[in-house]
CSV table of C-alpha atoms in Angstrom, one decimal:
chain,number,residue,atom,x,y,z
A,141,UNK,CA,35.2,-51.8,103.2
A,142,UNK,CA,33.6,-49.6,105.7
A,143,UNK,CA,33.7,-46.7,103.4
A,144,UNK,CA,32.3,-49.0,100.6
A,145,UNK,CA,29.6,-50.3,103.1
A,146,UNK,CA,28.3,-46.5,103.7
A,147,UNK,CA,28.2,-45.5,100.3
A,148,UNK,CA,26.1,-48.4,99.6
A,149,UNK,CA,23.8,-47.6,102.5
A,150,UNK,CA,23.9,-44.0,101.2
A,151,UNK,CA,23.0,-45.4,97.7
A,152,UNK,CA,20.2,-47.7,99.0
A,153,UNK,CA,18.6,-44.8,101.0
A,154,UNK,CA,18.8,-42.4,98.1
A,155,UNK,CA,17.0,-45.5,95.9
A,156,UNK,CA,14.7,-45.8,98.7
A,157,UNK,CA,13.8,-42.3,98.9
A,158,UNK,CA,13.4,-42.1,95.2
A,159,UNK,CA,11.0,-44.9,95.2
A,160,UNK,CA,9.0,-43.8,98.1
A,161,UNK,CA,8.6,-40.2,96.2
A,162,UNK,CA,7.5,-42.2,93.1
A,163,UNK,CA,5.0,-44.0,95.2
A,164,UNK,CA,3.8,-41.0,96.6
A,165,UNK,CA,3.5,-39.5,93.1
A,166,UNK,CA,1.6,-42.8,91.7
A,167,UNK,CA,-0.8,-42.6,94.7
A,168,UNK,CA,-1.5,-38.8,94.0
A,169,UNK,CA,-2.2,-39.4,90.4
A,170,UNK,CA,-4.7,-42.2,91.3
A,171,UNK,CA,-6.5,-39.9,93.8
A,172,UNK,CA,-7.3,-37.5,90.7
A,173,UNK,CA,-10.3,-39.7,89.3
A,174,UNK,CA,-11.6,-40.6,92.8
A,175,UNK,CA,-12.1,-36.7,93.0
A,176,UNK,CA,-13.7,-36.4,89.8
A,177,UNK,CA,-16.2,-39.3,90.7
A,178,UNK,CA,-17.4,-37.7,93.7
A,179,UNK,CA,-18.1,-34.4,91.8
A,180,UNK,CA,-21.6,-33.4,90.4
A,181,UNK,CA,-23.0,-35.8,87.2
A,182,UNK,CA,-22.6,-34.3,84.0
A,183,UNK,CA,-25.4,-32.0,83.1
A,184,UNK,CA,-26.8,-34.4,80.9
A,185,UNK,CA,-28.2,-36.5,83.9
A,186,UNK,CA,-28.5,-33.5,86.4
A,187,UNK,CA,-31.9,-32.4,87.0
A,188,UNK,CA,-33.2,-29.2,85.4
A,189,UNK,CA,-32.8,-26.1,87.5
A,190,UNK,CA,-35.1,-23.7,85.4
A,191,UNK,CA,-38.7,-24.1,84.6
A,192,UNK,CA,-39.9,-25.3,80.9
A,193,UNK,CA,-41.1,-22.3,79.2
A,194,UNK,CA,-45.0,-22.3,79.2
A,195,UNK,CA,-46.9,-22.6,76.1
A,196,UNK,CA,-48.0,-18.9,76.4
A,197,UNK,CA,-44.2,-17.7,76.6
A,198,UNK,CA,-43.4,-19.8,73.5
A,199,UNK,CA,-46.5,-19.3,71.4
A,200,UNK,CA,-46.8,-15.8,69.7
A,201,UNK,CA,-49.7,-13.5,71.4
A,202,UNK,CA,-53.0,-14.1,69.1
A,203,UNK,CA,-53.4,-11.1,66.7
A,204,UNK,CA,-56.3,-8.9,67.9
A,205,UNK,CA,-59.6,-9.7,65.8
A,206,UNK,CA,-61.2,-6.7,64.0
A,207,UNK,CA,-64.6,-5.5,65.2
A,208,UNK,CA,-67.2,-7.8,63.3
A,209,UNK,CA,-69.2,-5.1,60.5
A,210,UNK,CA,-72.8,-6.0,61.0
A,211,UNK,CA,-74.6,-7.0,57.7
A,212,UNK,CA,-76.3,-4.4,55.9
A,213,UNK,CA,-80.1,-4.2,56.5
A,214,UNK,CA,-82.0,-5.2,53.5
A,215,UNK,CA,-82.8,-2.6,51.1
A,216,UNK,CA,-86.4,-1.6,50.9
A,217,UNK,CA,-87.0,-1.4,47.1
A,218,UNK,CA,-90.6,0.0,47.5
A,219,UNK,CA,-92.3,-2.8,45.8
A,220,UNK,CA,-95.3,-4.4,47.1
A,221,UNK,CA,-94.7,-7.8,48.7
A,222,UNK,CA,-96.8,-10.8,49.4
A,223,UNK,CA,-97.4,-9.7,53.1
A,224,UNK,CA,-98.2,-6.1,52.0
A,225,UNK,CA,-101.5,-7.1,50.2
A,226,UNK,CA,-104.7,-8.6,50.4
A,227,UNK,CA,-106.2,-10.5,47.4
A,228,UNK,CA,-109.6,-10.8,46.1
A,229,UNK,CA,-111.4,-11.8,42.8
A,230,UNK,CA,-114.2,-9.6,41.7
A,231,UNK,CA,-117.0,-9.9,39.2
A,232,UNK,CA,-116.6,-10.2,35.3
A,233,UNK,CA,-118.1,-10.7,31.9
A,234,UNK,CA,-118.1,-13.6,29.7
A,235,UNK,CA,-116.9,-13.5,25.9
A,236,UNK,CA,-116.4,-16.4,23.5
A,237,UNK,CA,-116.1,-19.3,26.0
A,238,UNK,CA,-113.8,-17.4,28.6
A,239,UNK,CA,-115.0,-15.2,31.5
A,240,UNK,CA,-112.8,-12.3,32.5
A,241,UNK,CA,-112.6,-11.1,36.4
A,242,UNK,CA,-110.5,-8.9,38.0
A,243,UNK,CA,-107.8,-9.8,40.5
A,244,UNK,CA,-108.0,-7.0,43.0
A,245,UNK,CA,-104.4,-6.1,44.8
A,246,UNK,CA,-105.3,-4.0,48.1
A,247,UNK,CA,-102.4,-2.3,49.8
A,248,UNK,CA,-102.9,-3.2,53.3
A,249,UNK,CA,-99.1,-2.6,54.6
A,250,UNK,CA,-99.5,0.7,56.2
A,251,UNK,CA,-97.0,2.1,53.9
A,252,UNK,CA,-96.9,3.0,50.3
A,253,UNK,CA,-95.8,0.5,47.8
A,254,UNK,CA,-95.4,0.0,44.2
A,255,UNK,CA,-96.2,-2.7,41.8
A,256,UNK,CA,-95.6,-3.0,37.8
A,257,UNK,CA,-96.2,-5.8,35.4
A,258,UNK,CA,-97.9,-9.1,35.2
A,259,UNK,CA,-98.8,-11.3,38.5
A,260,UNK,CA,-98.1,-15.0,38.2
A,261,UNK,CA,-101.4,-16.8,38.5
A,262,UNK,CA,-102.2,-20.6,38.7
A,263,UNK,CA,-105.0,-23.1,39.7
A,264,UNK,CA,-104.1,-25.1,43.0
A,265,UNK,CA,-106.2,-27.9,44.6
A,266,UNK,CA,-105.9,-30.4,47.2
A,267,UNK,CA,-105.0,-30.4,50.9
A,268,UNK,CA,-101.3,-29.5,49.6
A,269,UNK,CA,-102.3,-26.7,47.2
A,270,UNK,CA,-100.6,-28.3,44.3
A,271,UNK,CA,-100.7,-26.5,40.8
A,272,UNK,CA,-103.4,-27.9,38.4
A,273,UNK,CA,-102.1,-27.3,34.5
A,274,UNK,CA,-100.4,-24.6,33.2
A,275,UNK,CA,-100.0,-21.0,34.6
A,276,UNK,CA,-101.7,-18.2,33.0
A,277,UNK,CA,-100.6,-17.0,29.8
A,278,UNK,CA,-99.6,-13.1,29.9
A,279,UNK,CA,-101.7,-11.3,27.6
A,280,UNK,CA,-100.8,-8.0,26.2
A,281,UNK,CA,-97.9,-5.4,27.1
A,282,UNK,CA,-96.2,-4.9,30.4
A,283,UNK,CA,-97.9,-1.7,31.9
A,284,UNK,CA,-96.1,1.2,33.9
A,285,UNK,CA,-95.6,1.3,37.9
A,286,UNK,CA,-98.6,1.7,40.0
A,287,UNK,CA,-98.2,3.4,43.3
A,288,UNK,CA,-100.5,2.3,45.8
A,289,UNK,CA,-100.9,4.2,49.2
A,290,UNK,CA,-102.2,2.4,52.2
A,291,UNK,CA,-105.6,0.9,51.8
A,292,UNK,CA,-105.4,1.6,47.7
A,293,UNK,CA,-106.0,-1.0,45.3
A,294,UNK,CA,-104.6,-2.2,41.9
A,295,UNK,CA,-106.2,-4.7,39.5
A,296,UNK,CA,-104.9,-7.2,36.7
A,297,UNK,CA,-107.8,-8.9,34.4
A,298,UNK,CA,-107.7,-12.7,34.4
A,299,UNK,CA,-109.5,-14.7,31.6
A,300,UNK,CA,-110.9,-18.4,32.9
A,301,UNK,CA,-111.4,-20.4,29.8
A,302,UNK,CA,-114.3,-23.1,29.9
A,303,UNK,CA,-112.2,-25.9,29.8
A,304,UNK,CA,-115.2,-28.1,29.1
A,305,UNK,CA,-114.7,-27.2,25.5
A,306,UNK,CA,-111.6,-29.0,25.4
A,307,UNK,CA,-111.2,-32.9,24.9
A,308,UNK,CA,-111.7,-34.5,28.1
A,309,UNK,CA,-109.3,-37.1,27.6
A,310,UNK,CA,-106.6,-34.5,27.0
A,311,UNK,CA,-107.8,-31.9,29.5
A,312,UNK,CA,-108.5,-34.0,32.4
A,313,UNK,CA,-110.7,-31.7,34.4
A,314,UNK,CA,-110.1,-31.5,38.0
A,315,UNK,CA,-111.9,-29.2,40.6
A,316,UNK,CA,-109.7,-26.3,41.9
A,317,UNK,CA,-109.6,-24.8,45.2
A,318,UNK,CA,-108.3,-21.4,44.3
A,319,UNK,CA,-105.7,-19.3,42.6
A,320,UNK,CA,-101.9,-19.3,43.6
A,321,UNK,CA,-100.8,-15.6,43.0
A,322,UNK,CA,-97.2,-14.4,42.7
A,323,UNK,CA,-97.0,-10.3,42.6
A,324,UNK,CA,-94.5,-9.1,39.9
A,325,UNK,CA,-91.0,-9.5,41.3
A,326,UNK,CA,-92.0,-11.4,44.2
A,327,UNK,CA,-91.0,-14.8,45.4
A,328,UNK,CA,-93.5,-15.4,48.0
A,329,UNK,CA,-97.0,-16.3,47.0
A,330,UNK,CA,-100.8,-15.8,48.0
A,331,UNK,CA,-103.8,-17.8,48.1
A,332,UNK,CA,-106.9,-16.5,46.7
A,333,UNK,CA,-110.1,-19.1,47.3
A,334,UNK,CA,-112.0,-19.3,44.0
A,335,UNK,CA,-113.7,-22.7,43.2
A,336,UNK,CA,-113.4,-23.8,39.6
A,337,UNK,CA,-112.5,-26.5,37.0
A,338,UNK,CA,-108.9,-26.6,35.4
A,339,UNK,CA,-106.9,-29.0,33.1
A,340,UNK,CA,-104.8,-31.2,34.8
A,341,UNK,CA,-103.7,-32.6,31.2
A,342,UNK,CA,-102.2,-30.9,28.2
A,343,UNK,CA,-104.4,-28.7,26.2
A,344,UNK,CA,-104.0,-26.9,22.9
A,345,UNK,CA,-104.6,-23.5,24.3
A,346,UNK,CA,-104.3,-21.6,27.7
A,347,UNK,CA,-106.7,-22.3,30.6
A,348,UNK,CA,-105.7,-19.1,32.3
A,349,UNK,CA,-104.8,-15.6,30.9
A,350,UNK,CA,-103.7,-12.6,32.8
A,351,UNK,CA,-103.1,-8.8,32.0
A,352,UNK,CA,-100.8,-6.3,33.4
A,353,UNK,CA,-101.5,-4.7,36.7
A,354,UNK,CA,-103.3,-1.4,36.3
A,355,UNK,CA,-104.9,1.2,38.7
A,356,UNK,CA,-108.0,0.0,40.4
């Protein structure tokens, strides 16, 4: 009995020891998640350790701008411009109800210039200088170029029709203050003060005629 009891005690001690080892093993396995929970949180929630790239580092460097080419200077074509001349109306003669007078064009620019062709001529009136009737009809052929040194003059013959010869109801006679003149191939105009009488209405003819520029 004593021997049997001793074996049972030995077996019990062995069982107890084995159970203790199993318990320790279980405790060790439970300690693992505790260690994990005490570690640094996942990187998704961890604060950024590197600075975000700046806009200058993420964007490509701007391309260098090519130097601006200056606009070419306006070419001087040598033609007489509105600001280059002084205009006046000289005396003339009358023929068959029309008075012919010379439009004198004097170069006052300080440099030579050239003029060729028909000036544009029309009656104007009022404080705003509005046109009265049709512009002058071009009479004859276009002449050659006329070169004017500073101070020299050219001329164009203008015919002023006596508008009282037209039916008054159709003509609508209107007092004029002068002439608006466009030099050939020019878009700016000059004004010449010449009082007269023009037709504001439609007439079966030309109240003004102009011939090509010629040497004065």
